PDB file of C-alpha atoms in Angstrom:
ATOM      1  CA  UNK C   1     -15.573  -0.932  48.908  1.00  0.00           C
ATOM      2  CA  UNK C   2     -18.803  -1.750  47.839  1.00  0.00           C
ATOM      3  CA  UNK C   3     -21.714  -2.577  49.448  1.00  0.00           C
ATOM      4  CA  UNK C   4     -22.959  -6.492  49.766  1.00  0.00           C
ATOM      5  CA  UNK C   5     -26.165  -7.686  51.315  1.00  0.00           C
ATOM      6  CA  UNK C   6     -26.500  -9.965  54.169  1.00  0.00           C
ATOM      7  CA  UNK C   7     -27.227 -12.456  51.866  1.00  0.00           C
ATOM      8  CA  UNK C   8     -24.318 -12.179  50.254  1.00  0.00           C
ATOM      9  CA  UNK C   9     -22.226 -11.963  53.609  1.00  0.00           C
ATOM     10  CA  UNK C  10     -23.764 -15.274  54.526  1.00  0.00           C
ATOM     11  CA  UNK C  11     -23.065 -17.008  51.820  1.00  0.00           C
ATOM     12  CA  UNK C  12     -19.337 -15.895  51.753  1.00  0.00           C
ATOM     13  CA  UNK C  13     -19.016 -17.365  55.373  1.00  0.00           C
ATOM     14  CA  UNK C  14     -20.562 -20.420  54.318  1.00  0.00           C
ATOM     15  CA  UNK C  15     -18.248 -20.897  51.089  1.00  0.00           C
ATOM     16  CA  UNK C  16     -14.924 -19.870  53.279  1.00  0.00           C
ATOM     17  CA  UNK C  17     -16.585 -22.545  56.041  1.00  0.00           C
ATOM     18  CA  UNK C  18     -16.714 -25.104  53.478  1.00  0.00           C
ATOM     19  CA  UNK C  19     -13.159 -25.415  52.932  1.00  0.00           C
ATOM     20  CA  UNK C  20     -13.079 -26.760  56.265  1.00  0.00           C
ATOM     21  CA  UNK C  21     -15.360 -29.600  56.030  1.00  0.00           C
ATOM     22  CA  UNK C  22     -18.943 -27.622  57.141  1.00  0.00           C
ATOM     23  CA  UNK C  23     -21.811 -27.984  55.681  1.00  0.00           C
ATOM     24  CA  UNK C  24     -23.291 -25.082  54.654  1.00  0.00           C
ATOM     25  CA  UNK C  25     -27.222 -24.936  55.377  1.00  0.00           C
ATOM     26  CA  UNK C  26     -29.707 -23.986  52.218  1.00  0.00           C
ATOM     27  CA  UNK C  27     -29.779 -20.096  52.169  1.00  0.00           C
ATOM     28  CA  UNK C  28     -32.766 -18.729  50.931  1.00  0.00           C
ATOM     29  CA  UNK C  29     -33.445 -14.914  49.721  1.00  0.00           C
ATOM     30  CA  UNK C  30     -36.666 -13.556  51.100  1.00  0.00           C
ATOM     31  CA  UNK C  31     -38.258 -10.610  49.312  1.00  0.00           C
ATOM     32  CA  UNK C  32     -38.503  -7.507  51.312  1.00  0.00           C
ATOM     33  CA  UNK C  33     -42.454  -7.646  50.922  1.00  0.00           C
ATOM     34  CA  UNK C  34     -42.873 -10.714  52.198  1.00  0.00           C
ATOM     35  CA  UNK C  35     -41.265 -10.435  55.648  1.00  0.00           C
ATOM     36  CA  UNK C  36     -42.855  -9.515  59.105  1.00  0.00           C
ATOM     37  CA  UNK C  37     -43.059  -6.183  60.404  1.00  0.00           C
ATOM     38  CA  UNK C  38     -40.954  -6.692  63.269  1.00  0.00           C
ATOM     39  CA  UNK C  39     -38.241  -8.021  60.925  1.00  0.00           C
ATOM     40  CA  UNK C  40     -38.413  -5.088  58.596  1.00  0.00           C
ATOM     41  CA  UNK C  41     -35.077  -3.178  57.897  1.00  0.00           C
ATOM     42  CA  UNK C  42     -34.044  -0.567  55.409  1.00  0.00           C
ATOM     43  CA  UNK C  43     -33.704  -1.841  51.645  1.00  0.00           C
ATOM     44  CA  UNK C  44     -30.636  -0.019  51.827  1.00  0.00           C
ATOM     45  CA  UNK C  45     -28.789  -0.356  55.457  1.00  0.00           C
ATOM     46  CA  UNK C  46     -25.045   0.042  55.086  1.00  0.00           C
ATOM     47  CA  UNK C  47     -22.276   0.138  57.604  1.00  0.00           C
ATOM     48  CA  UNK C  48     -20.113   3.517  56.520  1.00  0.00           C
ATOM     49  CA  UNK C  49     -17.123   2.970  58.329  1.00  0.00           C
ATOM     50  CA  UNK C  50     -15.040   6.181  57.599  1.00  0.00           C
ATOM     51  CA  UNK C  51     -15.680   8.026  61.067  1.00  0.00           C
ATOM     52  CA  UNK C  52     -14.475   4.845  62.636  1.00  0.00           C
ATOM     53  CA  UNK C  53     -10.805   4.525  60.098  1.00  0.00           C
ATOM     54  CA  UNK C  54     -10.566   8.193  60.668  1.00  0.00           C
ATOM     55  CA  UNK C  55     -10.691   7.974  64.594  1.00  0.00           C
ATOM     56  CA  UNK C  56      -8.859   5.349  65.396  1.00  0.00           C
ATOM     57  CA  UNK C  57      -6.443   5.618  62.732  1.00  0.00           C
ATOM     58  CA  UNK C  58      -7.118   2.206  60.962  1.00  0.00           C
ATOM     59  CA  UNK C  59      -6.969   1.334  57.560  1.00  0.00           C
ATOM     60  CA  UNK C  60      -9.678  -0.504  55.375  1.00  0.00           C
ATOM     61  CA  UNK C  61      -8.361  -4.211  54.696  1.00  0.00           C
ATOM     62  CA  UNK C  62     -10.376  -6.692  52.094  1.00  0.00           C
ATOM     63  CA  UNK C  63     -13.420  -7.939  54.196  1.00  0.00           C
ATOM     64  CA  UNK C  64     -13.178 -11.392  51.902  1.00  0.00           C
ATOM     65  CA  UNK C  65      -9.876 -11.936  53.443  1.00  0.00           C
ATOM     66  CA  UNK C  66     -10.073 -10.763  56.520  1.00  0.00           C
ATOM     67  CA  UNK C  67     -13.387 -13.052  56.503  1.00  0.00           C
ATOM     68  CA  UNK C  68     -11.305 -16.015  54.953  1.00  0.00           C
ATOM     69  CA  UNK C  69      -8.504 -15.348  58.004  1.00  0.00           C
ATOM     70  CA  UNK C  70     -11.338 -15.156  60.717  1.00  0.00           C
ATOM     71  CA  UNK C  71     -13.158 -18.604  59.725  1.00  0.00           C
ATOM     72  CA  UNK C  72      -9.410 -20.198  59.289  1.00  0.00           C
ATOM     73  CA  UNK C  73      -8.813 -19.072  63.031  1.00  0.00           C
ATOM     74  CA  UNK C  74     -11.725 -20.693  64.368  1.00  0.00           C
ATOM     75  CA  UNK C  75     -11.507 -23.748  62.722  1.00  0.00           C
ATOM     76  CA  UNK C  76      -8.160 -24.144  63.660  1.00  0.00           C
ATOM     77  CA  UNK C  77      -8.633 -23.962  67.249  1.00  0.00           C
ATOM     78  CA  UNK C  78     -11.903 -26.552  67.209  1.00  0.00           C
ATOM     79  CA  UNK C  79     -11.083 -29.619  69.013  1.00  0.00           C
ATOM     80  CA  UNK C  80     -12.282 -32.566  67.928  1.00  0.00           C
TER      81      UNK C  80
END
């Protein structure tokens, strides 16, 4: 699939949250100039996950649902 940015990660947990009553916090992009040296990463830092499918015999699934499916679990077994 293609690659997404942590930014964009966040804000898909925060949308699939929502559906659930939470209240997403303000996300804010940060350029890549602007942040500290110890919080440097690479511009471009993707996970490439084809070793892992091919060793352990697993197949890719849709990260949005499996994301979706994830935040529906927890949710579900919050107490109140």
């Amino acid at each position: 699939g293609k690659a997404i940015s942590r930014y964009d990660f966040s804000k898909a947990i925060f949308k699939f949250s929502a559906k659930y009553g939470y209240k997403s916090p303000k996300l804010i992009t940060e350029s890549f100039l602007n942040l500290e040296k110890s919080n440097i990463r690479p511009q471009f830092s993707s996970l490439n996950i084809n070793k892992i499918l091919k060793t352990f015999r697993l197949k890719k699934v849709n990260w949005k649902k499996s994301l979706a499916n994830m935040i529906k679990k927890h949710f579900s077994l919050k107490v109140n």
